[in-house]
Coordinates of C-alpha atoms in Angstrom, one line a residue:
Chain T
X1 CA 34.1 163.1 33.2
X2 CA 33.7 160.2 31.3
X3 CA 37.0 158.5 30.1
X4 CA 37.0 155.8 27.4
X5 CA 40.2 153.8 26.0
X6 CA 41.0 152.3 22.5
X7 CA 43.0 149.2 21.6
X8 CA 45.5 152.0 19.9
X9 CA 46.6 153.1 23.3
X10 CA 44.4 155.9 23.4
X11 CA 42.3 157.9 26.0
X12 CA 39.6 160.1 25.1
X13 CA 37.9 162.0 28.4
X14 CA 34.8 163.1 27.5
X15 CA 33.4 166.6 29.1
X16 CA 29.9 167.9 27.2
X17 CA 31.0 167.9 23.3
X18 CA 34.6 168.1 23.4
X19 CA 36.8 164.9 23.6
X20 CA 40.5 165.4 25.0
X21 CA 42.7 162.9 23.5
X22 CA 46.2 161.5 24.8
X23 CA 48.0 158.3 25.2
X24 CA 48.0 155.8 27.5
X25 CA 50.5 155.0 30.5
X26 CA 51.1 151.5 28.6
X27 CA 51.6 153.4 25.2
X28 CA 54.1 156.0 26.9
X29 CA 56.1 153.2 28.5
X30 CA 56.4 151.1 25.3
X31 CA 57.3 153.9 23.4
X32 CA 60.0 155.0 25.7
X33 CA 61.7 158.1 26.3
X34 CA 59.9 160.8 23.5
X35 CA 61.3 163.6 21.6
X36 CA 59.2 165.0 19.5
X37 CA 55.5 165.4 19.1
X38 CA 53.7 166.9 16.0
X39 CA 50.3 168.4 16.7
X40 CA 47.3 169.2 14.2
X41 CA 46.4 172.9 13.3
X42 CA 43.2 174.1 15.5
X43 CA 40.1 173.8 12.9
X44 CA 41.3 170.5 11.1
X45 CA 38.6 168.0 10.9
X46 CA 39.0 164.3 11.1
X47 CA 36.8 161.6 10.3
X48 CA 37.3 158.6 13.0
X49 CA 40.5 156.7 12.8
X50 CA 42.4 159.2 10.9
X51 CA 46.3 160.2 11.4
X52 CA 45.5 163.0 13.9
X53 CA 48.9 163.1 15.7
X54 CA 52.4 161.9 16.0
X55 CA 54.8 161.2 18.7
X56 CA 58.4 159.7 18.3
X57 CA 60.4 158.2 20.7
X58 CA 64.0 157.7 20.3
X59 CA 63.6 154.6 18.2
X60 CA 60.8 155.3 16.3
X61 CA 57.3 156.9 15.2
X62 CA 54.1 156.5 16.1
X63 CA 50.6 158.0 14.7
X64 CA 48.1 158.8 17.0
X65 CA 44.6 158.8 15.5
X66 CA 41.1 160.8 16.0
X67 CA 39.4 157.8 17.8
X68 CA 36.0 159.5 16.9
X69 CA 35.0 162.2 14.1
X70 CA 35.5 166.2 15.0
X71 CA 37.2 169.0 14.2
X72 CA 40.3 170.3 16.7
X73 CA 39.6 172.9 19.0
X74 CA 42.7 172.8 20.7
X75 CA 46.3 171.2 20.9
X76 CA 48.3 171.0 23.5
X77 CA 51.6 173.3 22.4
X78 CA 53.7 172.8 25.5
X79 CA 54.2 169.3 24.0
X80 CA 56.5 171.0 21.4
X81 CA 59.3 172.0 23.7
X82 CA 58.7 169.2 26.1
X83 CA 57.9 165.9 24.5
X84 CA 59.1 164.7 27.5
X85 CA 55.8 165.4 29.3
X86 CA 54.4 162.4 27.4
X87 CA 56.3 159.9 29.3
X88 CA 56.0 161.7 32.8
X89 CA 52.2 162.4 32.8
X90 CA 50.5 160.9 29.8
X91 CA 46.8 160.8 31.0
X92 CA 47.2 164.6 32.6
X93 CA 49.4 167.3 31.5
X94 CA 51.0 164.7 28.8
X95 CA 47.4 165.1 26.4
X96 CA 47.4 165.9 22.6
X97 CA 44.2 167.5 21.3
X98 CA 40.8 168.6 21.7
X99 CA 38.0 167.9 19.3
X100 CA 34.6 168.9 19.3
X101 CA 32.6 165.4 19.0
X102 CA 30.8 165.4 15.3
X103 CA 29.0 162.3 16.5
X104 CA 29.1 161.4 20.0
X105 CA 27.5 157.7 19.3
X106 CA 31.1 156.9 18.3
X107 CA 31.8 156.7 21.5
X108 CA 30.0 154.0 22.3
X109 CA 32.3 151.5 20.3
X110 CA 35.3 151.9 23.0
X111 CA 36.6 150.4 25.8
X112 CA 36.0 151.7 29.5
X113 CA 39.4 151.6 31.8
X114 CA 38.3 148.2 33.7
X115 CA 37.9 146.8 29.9
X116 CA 40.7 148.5 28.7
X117 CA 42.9 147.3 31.9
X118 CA 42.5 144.0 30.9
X119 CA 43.0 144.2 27.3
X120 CA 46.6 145.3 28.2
X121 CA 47.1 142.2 30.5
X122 CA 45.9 140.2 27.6
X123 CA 49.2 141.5 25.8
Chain Y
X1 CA 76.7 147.2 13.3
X2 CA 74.1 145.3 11.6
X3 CA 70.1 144.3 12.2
X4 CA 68.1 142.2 10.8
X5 CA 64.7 140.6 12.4
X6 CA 63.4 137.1 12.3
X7 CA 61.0 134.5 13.2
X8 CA 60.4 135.6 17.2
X9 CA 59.0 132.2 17.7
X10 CA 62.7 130.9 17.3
X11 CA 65.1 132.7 18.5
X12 CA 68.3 131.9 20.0
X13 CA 69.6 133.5 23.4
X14 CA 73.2 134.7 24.8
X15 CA 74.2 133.2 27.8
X16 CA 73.3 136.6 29.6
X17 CA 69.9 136.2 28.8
X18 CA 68.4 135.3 32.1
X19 CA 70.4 138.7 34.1
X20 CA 68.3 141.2 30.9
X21 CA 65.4 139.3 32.0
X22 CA 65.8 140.1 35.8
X23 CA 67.5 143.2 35.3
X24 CA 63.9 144.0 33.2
X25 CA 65.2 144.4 30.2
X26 CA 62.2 144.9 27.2
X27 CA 63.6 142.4 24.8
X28 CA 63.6 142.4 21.3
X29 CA 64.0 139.8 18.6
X30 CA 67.3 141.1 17.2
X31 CA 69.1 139.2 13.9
X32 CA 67.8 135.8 15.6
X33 CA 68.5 136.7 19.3
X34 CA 66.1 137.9 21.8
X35 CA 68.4 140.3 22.9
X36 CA 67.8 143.8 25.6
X37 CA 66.5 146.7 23.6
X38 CA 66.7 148.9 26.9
X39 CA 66.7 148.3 30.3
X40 CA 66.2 152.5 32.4
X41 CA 65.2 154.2 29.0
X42 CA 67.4 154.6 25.5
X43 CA 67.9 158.3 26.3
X44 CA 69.5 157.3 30.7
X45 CA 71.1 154.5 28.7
X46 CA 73.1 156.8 26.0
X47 CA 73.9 159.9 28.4
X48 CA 75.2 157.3 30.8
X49 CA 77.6 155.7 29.0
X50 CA 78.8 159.2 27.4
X51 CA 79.7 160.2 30.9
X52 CA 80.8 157.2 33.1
X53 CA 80.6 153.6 31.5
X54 CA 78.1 151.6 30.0
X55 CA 78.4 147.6 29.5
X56 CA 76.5 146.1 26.7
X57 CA 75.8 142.1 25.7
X58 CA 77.0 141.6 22.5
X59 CA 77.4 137.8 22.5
X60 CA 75.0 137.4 19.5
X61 CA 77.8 138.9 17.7
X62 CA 80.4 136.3 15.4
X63 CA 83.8 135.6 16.4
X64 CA 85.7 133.4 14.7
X65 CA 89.4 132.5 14.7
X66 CA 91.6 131.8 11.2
X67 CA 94.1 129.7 11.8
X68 CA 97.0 129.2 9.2
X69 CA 100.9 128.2 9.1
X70 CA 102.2 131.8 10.0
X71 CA 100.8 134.8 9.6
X72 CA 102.1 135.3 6.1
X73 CA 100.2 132.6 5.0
X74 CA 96.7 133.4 6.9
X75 CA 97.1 137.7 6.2
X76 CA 97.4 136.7 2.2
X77 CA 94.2 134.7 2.5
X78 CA 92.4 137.1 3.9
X79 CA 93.6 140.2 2.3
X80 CA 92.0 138.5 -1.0
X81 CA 88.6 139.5 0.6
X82 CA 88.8 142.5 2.5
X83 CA 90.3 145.7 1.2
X84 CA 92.5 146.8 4.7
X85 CA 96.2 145.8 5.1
X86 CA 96.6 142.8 6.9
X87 CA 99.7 141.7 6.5
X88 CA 101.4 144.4 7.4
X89 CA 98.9 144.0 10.9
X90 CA 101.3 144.7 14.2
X91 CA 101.3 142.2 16.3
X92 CA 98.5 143.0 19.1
X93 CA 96.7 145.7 17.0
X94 CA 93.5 145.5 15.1
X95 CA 91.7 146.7 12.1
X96 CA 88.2 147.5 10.7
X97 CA 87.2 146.3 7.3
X98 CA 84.9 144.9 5.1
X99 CA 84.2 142.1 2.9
X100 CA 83.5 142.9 0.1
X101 CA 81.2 140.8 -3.1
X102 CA 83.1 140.9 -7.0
X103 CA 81.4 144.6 -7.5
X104 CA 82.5 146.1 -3.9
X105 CA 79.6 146.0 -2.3
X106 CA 79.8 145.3 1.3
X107 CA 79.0 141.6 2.6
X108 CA 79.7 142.6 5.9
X109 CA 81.9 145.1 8.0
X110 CA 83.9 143.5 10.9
X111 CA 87.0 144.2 13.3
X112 CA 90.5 141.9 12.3
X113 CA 92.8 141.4 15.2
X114 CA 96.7 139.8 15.4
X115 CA 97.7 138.6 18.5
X116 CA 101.0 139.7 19.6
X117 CA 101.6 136.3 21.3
X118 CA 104.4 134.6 18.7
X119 CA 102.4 131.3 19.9
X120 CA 99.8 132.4 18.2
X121 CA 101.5 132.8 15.1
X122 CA 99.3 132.2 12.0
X123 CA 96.2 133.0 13.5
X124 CA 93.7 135.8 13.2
X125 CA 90.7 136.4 15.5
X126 CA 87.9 138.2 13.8
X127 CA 84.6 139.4 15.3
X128 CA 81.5 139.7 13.1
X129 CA 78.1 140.8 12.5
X130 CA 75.2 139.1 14.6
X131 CA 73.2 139.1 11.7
X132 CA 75.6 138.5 8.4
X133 CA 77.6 135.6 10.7
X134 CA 76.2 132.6 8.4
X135 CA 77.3 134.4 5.3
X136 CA 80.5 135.6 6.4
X137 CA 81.1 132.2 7.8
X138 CA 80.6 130.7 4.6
X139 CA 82.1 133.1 2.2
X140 CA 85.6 132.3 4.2
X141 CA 85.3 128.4 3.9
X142 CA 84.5 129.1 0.1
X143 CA 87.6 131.4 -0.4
X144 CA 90.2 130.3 1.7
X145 CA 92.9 127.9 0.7
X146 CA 93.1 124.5 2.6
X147 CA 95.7 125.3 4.5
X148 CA 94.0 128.3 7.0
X149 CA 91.0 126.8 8.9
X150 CA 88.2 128.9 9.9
X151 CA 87.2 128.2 13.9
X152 CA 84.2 129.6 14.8
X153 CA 84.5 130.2 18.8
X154 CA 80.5 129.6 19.8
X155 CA 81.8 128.7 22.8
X156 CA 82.7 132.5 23.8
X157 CA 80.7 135.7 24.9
X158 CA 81.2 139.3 24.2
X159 CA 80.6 142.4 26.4
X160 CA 81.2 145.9 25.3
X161 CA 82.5 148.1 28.4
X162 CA 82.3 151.9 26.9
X163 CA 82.4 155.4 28.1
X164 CA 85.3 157.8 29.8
X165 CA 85.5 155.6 33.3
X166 CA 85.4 152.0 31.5
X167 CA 89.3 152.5 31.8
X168 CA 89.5 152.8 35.4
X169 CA 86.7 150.1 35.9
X170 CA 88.6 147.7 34.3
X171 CA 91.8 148.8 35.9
X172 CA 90.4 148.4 38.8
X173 CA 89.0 145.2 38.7
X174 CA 92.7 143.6 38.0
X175 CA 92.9 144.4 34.4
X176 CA 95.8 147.1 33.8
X177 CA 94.3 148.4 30.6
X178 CA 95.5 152.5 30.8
X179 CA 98.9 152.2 28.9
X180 CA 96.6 149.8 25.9
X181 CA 96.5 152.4 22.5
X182 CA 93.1 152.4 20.7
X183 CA 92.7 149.6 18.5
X184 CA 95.0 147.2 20.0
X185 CA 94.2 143.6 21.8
X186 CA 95.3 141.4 24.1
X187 CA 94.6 139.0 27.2
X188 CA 93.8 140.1 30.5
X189 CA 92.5 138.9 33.4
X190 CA 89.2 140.5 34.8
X191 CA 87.8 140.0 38.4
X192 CA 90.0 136.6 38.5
X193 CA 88.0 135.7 34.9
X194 CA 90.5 135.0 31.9
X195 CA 89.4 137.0 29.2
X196 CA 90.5 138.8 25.8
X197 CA 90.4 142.5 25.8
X198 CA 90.5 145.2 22.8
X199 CA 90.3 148.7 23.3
X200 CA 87.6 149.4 20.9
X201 CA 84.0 150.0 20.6
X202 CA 81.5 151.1 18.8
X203 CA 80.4 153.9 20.4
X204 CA 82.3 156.8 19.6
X205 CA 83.8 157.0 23.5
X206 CA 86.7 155.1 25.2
X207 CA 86.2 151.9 26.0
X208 CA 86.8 147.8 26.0
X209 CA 85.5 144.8 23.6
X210 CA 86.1 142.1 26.4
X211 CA 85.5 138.4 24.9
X212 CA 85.4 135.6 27.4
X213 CA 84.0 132.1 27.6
X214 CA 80.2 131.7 27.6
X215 CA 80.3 129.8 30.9
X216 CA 81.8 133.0 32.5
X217 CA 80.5 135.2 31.0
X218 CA 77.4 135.7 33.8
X219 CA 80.2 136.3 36.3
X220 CA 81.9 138.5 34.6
X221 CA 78.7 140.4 33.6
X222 CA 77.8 140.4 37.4
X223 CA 81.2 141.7 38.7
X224 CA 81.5 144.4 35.9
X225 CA 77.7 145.6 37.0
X226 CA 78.6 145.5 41.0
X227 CA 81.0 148.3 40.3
X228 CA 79.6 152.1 40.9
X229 CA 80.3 153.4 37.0
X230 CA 78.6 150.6 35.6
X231 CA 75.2 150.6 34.2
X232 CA 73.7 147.9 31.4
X233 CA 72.9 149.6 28.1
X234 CA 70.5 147.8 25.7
X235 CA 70.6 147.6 21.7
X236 CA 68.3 150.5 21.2
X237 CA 71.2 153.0 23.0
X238 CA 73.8 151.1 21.1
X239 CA 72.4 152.6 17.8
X240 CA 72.0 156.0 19.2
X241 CA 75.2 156.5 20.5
X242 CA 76.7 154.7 16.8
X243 CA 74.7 157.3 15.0
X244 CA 75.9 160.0 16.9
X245 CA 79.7 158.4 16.0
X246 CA 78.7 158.5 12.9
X247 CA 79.4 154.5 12.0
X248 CA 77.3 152.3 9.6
X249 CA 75.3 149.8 11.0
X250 CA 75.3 147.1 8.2
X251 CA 71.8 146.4 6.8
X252 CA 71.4 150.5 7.0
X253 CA 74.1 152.5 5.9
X254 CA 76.2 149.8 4.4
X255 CA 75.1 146.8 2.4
X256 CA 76.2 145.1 -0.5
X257 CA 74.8 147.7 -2.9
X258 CA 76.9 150.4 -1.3
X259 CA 80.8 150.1 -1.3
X260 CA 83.5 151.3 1.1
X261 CA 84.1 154.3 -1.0
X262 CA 80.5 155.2 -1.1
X263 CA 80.1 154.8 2.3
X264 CA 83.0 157.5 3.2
X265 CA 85.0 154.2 4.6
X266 CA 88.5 154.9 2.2
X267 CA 90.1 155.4 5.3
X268 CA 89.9 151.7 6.5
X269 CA 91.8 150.6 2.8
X270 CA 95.8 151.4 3.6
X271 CA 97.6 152.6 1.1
X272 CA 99.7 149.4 -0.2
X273 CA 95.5 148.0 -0.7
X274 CA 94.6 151.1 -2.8
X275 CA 97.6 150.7 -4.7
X276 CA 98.2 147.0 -5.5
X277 CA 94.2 146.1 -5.1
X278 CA 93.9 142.3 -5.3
X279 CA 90.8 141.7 -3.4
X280 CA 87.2 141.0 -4.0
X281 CA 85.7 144.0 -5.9
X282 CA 89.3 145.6 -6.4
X283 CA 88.0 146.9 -9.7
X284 CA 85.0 149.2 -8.7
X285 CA 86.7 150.3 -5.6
X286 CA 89.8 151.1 -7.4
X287 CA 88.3 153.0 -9.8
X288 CA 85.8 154.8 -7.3
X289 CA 88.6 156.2 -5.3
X290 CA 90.2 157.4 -8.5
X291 CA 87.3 158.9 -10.2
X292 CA 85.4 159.8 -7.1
X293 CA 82.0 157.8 -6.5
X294 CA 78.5 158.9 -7.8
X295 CA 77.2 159.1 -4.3
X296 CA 78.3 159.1 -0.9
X297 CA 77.5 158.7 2.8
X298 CA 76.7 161.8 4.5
X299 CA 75.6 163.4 8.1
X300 CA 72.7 165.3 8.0
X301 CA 71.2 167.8 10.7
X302 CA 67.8 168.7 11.0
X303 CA 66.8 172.7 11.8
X304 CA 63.7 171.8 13.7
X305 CA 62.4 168.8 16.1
X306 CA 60.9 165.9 13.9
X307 CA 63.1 163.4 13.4
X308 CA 64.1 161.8 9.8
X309 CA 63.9 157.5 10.0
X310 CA 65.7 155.5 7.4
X311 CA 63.7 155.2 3.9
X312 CA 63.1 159.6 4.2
X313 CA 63.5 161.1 0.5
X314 CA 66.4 163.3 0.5
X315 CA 65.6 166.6 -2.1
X316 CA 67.8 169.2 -3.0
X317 CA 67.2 173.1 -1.9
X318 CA 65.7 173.4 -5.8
X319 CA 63.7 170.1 -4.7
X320 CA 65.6 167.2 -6.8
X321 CA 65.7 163.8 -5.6
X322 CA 69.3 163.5 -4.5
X323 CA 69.5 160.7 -2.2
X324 CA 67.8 158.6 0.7
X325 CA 68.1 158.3 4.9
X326 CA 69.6 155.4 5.8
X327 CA 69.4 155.7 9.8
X328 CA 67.9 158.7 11.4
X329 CA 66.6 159.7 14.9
X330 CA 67.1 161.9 17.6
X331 CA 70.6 162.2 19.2
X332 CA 70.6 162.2 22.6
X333 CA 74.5 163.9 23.1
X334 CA 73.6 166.5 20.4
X335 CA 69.7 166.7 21.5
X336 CA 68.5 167.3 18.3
X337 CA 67.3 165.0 15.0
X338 CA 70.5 163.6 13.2
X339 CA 70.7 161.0 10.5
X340 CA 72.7 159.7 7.7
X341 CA 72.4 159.4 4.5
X342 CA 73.6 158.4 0.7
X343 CA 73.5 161.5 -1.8
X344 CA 75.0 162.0 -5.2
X345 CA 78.4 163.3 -5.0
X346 CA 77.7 166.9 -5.6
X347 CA 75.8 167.6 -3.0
X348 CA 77.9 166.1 -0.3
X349 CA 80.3 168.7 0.9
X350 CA 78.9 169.6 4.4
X351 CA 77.1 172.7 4.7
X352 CA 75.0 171.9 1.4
X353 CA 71.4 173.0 2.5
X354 CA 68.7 170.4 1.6
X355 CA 65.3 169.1 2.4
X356 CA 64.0 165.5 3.6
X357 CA 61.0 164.6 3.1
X358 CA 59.2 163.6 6.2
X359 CA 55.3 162.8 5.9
X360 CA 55.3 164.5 2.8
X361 CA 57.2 167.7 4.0
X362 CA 60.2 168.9 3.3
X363 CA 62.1 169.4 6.7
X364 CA 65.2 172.0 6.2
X365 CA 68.6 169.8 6.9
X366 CA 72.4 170.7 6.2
X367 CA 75.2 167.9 5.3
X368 CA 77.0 167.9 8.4
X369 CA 80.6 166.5 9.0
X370 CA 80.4 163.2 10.6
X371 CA 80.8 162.6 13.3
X372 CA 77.9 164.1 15.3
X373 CA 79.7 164.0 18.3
X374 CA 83.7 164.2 18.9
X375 CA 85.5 160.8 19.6
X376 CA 87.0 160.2 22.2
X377 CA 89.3 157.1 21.2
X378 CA 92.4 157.1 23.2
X379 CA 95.1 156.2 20.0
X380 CA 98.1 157.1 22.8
X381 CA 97.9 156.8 26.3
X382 CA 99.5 159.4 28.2

């Protein structure tokens, strides 16, 4: 399953038309410890780079946005009584939402995790 | 008790700087410091120093000695710009207060202490915000007669030891600090290092305010850290665990467009202040404690998850714009969303329902009695 990265901090694993999004391992650990994550309704549609999600930490909040077009297909409720699943497995268990891809060429504008690794070390 | 950001590219550092760094310590330009935001996480940070004892760097903070012909003299001076009692100060105890601009808004809060040495007779030691220091600084040498100097001590550091077992740490490490009542300073001598201790904080929880000269300051850090109950806390678990006390942080919940009546801080002006006035902005906070202010600072809780940050609309249950967040976030202690907040008068008796506005939802909320979490000051030892 392909997995692509954006410079928000964002992963997006790809599997036929439907993108699973999440944050990254960097984003989790700058965001520190989070409490409370707020999830789209299933059906929404989002045009890339809009709001689609947000997750605060202690400190503060922080969007998380459709890094392509689609409309939701399925969010990841267990976030809502355990934020705390962000921080301990963000790439796995810790991911947000599913949309179905509206146009899957968008894709092509991201980062792969080598490019992505070294983004962050560029930091 | 107060923030404000600045240029990262220039930013002064406490003489602790290098143990945050190699303790790892994520740090943060803070009002002109790089100072440790957090070193384990905010939410290990806070729990820990609610149940053992948590030792914070809070060197960036002011401290600053008066120093007059008697205490007569140097109480009168400042008592013309900050609304507490200080001449009638006991020797060894300490104070909170504020000073104040000509319309009772709040240049800065701070903490006023009288030693109970007669050597030091005349002098006062005050500690001030990190980020209001130049200002405060200033506003003394502009009002002060000639004859009480303001000595700025740059030459000293301050740690914050806080939480139930700070008391037996410090006992422990030479300093006999169990029969000290809240609120009360004096020296002591900690792990062989001379230092000045008050039992204060800023935490809500038992615990120490220990001042000590920057070029021991790393050694006392050190020997305060090698003990079991001890864990570092960073800035961002500082404001968590004040929140949950329920006390301003200046630049948020107290500035000079709010005054100490507004901001639920009457308690702090003693009663020979309320009655003869005769400080800075005596007339608006005269008159506010008589006819009541138009707003005031409030606790709110949250029903559900999402948090409320500073800058959040606060609405009435009938949806009118009563008020505005002035710090808000999740409280570790209480593990929910608290926050506080200004609101007009009428709404302010806790238990009022109301709404804030989060994202362009109203979230349910109740004024809630401050503070979030009891205190657990120790005003006399056993």
């Amino acid at each position: 399953m392909p997995v692509y990265f954006t410079t928000d901090h964002e992963w997006i694993a790809v599997d036929g038309d439907i993108a699973m999004i999440g944050i990254t391992n960097y984003a989790q650990s700058a965001l520190g410890d989070v409490v409370y994550v707020e999830l789209p309704a299933v059906g929404k549609t989002f045009a890339k780079g809009d709001e689609a999600a947000v997750v605060e930490s202690v400190k503060a909040a922080s969007e998380v946005y459709a890094a392509v077009s689609g409309t939701v297909t399925e969010v990841n409720d267990a976030l809502v009584d355990e934020p705390a699943k962000v921080n301990a497995a963000p790439e796995t268990d810790g991911w947000f939402l599913k949309l179905k891809l509206a146009d899957p060429a968008e894709l092509d504008g991201l980062m792969s995790r080598s490019a992505y690794d070294d983004y962050c070390e560029s930091l | 008790m107060s923030a404000a950001d600045s240029d990262p590219t220039d930013l002064r550092t406490t003489p602790l700087d290098a143990r945050h760094r190699a303790l790892g310590a994520r740090m943060v330009p803070f009002a002109g410091y790089a100072m440790p935001v957090q070193y384990a996480g905010i939410l290990a940070e806070h729990l820990h120093t609610r149940d053992k004892a948590g030792l914070f760097d809070v060197s960036h903070m002011g401290q600053v000695f008066l120093v007059g012909p008697d205490h007569a003299t140097t109480a009168a001076a400042l008592e013309a710009l900050v609304p507490a009692d200080i001449v009638n100060l006991a020797p060894g105890a300490q104070r909170y207060s504020q000073f104040l601009t000509e319309t009772g808004g709040i240049v800065d809060d701070l903490m006023i202490h009288r030693s109970a040495d007669p050597a030091d007779d005349g002098r006062l030691f005050l500690v001030v915000n990190a980020g209001r220091k130049e200002i405060d600084y200033a506003l003394l040498r502009a009002h002060l007669p000639p004859a009480v100097a303001v000595e700025v001590a740059d030459d000293r550091a301050l740690l914050a030891l806080q939480g139930p077992l700070a008391v037996t740490v410090l006992t422990r490490s030479g300093a006999d600090v169990t029969g000290m009542p809240f609120m009360t300073a004096g020296p002591a001598t900690i792990a062989g290092i001379p230092c000045h201790v008050s039992r204060s904080g800023y935490t809500g929880e038992d615990g120490f305010e220990i001042s000590v000269l920057a070029t021991r300051a790393g050694e006392l850090w050190d020997a305060l850290l090698a003990e079991p109950e001890v864990a570092p806390v960073g800035l961002g678990a500082r404001d968590s665990l004040r929140l949950e006390a329920g006390l301003c942080l200046h630049g948020h919940d107290i500035n000079e467009t709010t005054t100490p009546v507004e901001a639920n801080l009457v308690w702090s002006i003693q009663k020979r202040r309320r009655a003869e006035g005769g400080f800075r902005g005596d007339g608006v906070v005269l008159r506010e404690i008589a006819e009541g202010p138009k707003r005031r600072r409030v606790g709110l809780r949250l029903e559900g998850r999402a948090p409320a940050r500073e800058g959040t609309p606060i609405l009435s249950a009938a949806g009118a714009d009563i008020g505005t967040v002035t710090s808000g976030g999740f409280g570790p202690s209480v593990g929910a969303p608290i926050a506080m907040g200004y609101v007009a008068a009428a709404f302010a008796a806790p238990g009022t329902p109301v709404q804030l506005l989060v994202r362009g939802k109203p979230l349910a909320a109740t004024v809630a009695a401050l503070p979030f979490v009891p205190a657990r000051f120790v005003r006399k030892p056993a």
